[in-house]
Amino acid sequence: MSIKFSMIGQFIPMLKKFGIEKISQTLVVLGVVMQLCLWVVPGTIALRQILLALTLIPSIFLLTSYLRLSTISRLHLIPILLLICLLIWVVTHLIFFSYDFELELKQFISLWLRAIAGIIIGFSLGFTLRVNSGGRRLFFVALFATSLINLAVYIYQSYIQGIWIAPNSFVTVYYFNKIEAAYFGAIAIAISAAQILLTLKQKLIVQLIG
């Protein structure tokens, strides 16, 4: 048994030497970016589920690697511990307090397993973006993807009909009966506003110094 653990201990540094951590960071960022871009595209549910599963694999490796770092503050681990407690409560409720076990089990498999995967991917993405500047730029660009897709579809549909479609007609006729359009639009607006304020602040500082 000790031989096996020693082999594993030698194997992990070898993986890091061959750049497996950098590759995993790239896969996580690309997986999240692709899911963001496909979020509002109709008929992509199966593809998004596959991407979720594929992104989960490098995310688990990255999260376990990051949690081993001695530089991580205990305060930074509080969100992870709180989410772990939430998941423990969900499983406890399912086993001991469920009114309809079969129904709640289906909900757990369809909803909470994806939520668990999303939590792992989210934490690994957060750690990755702190050390990967290229991934940060790509991720923030991807946050605008949903709004840009909505805008592109609006322009395309208006072009097909030969007139500019009224916003209310577009919302009811097209696919946007979900929250994604407003949710990601709000994120894109917030990022744009923050970037504008940062740019203006930097220009003001330059003027004051000059």
Tab-separated table of C-alpha atoms in Angstrom, residues 3 5 7 13 25 35 46 64 70 72 90 98-99 103 115 124 128 130 132 140 142 148 160 168 171 177 182 198:
chain	number	residue	atom	x	y	z
A	3	ILE	CA	4.403	1.638	-2.506
A	5	PHE	CA	0.955	5.957	-2.355
A	7	MET	CA	3.983	6.089	-6.777
A	13	PRO	CA	4.690	16.228	-9.762
A	25	GLN	CA	-6.964	25.625	-16.627
A	35	GLN	CA	-21.468	26.885	-22.205
A	46	ALA	CA	-27.591	17.777	-24.708
A	64	THR	CA	-7.921	19.524	-5.336
A	70	SER	CA	-0.616	26.460	2.005
A	72	ILE	CA	-4.956	29.755	0.898
A	90	VAL	CA	-29.970	18.245	0.775
A	98	SER	CA	-38.557	13.329	1.966
A	99	TYR	CA	-42.329	13.034	1.493
A	103	LEU	CA	-39.849	12.157	-6.935
A	115	ALA	CA	-25.601	22.005	-9.188
A	124	SER	CA	-11.997	25.952	-9.941
A	128	THR	CA	-7.993	29.765	-12.310
A	130	ARG	CA	-6.824	34.633	-10.364
A	132	ASN	CA	-4.524	33.092	-15.627
A	140	PHE	CA	-15.224	38.458	-19.516
A	142	ALA	CA	-17.828	35.429	-23.048
A	148	LEU	CA	-24.556	39.603	-28.500
A	160	ILE	CA	-35.956	38.272	-42.719
A	168	ASN	CA	-42.441	43.078	-27.197
A	171	VAL	CA	-39.738	38.603	-26.831
A	177	ASN	CA	-39.279	33.228	-22.226
A	182	ALA	CA	-32.102	39.549	-18.702
A	198	LEU	CA	-12.414	52.634	-14.197
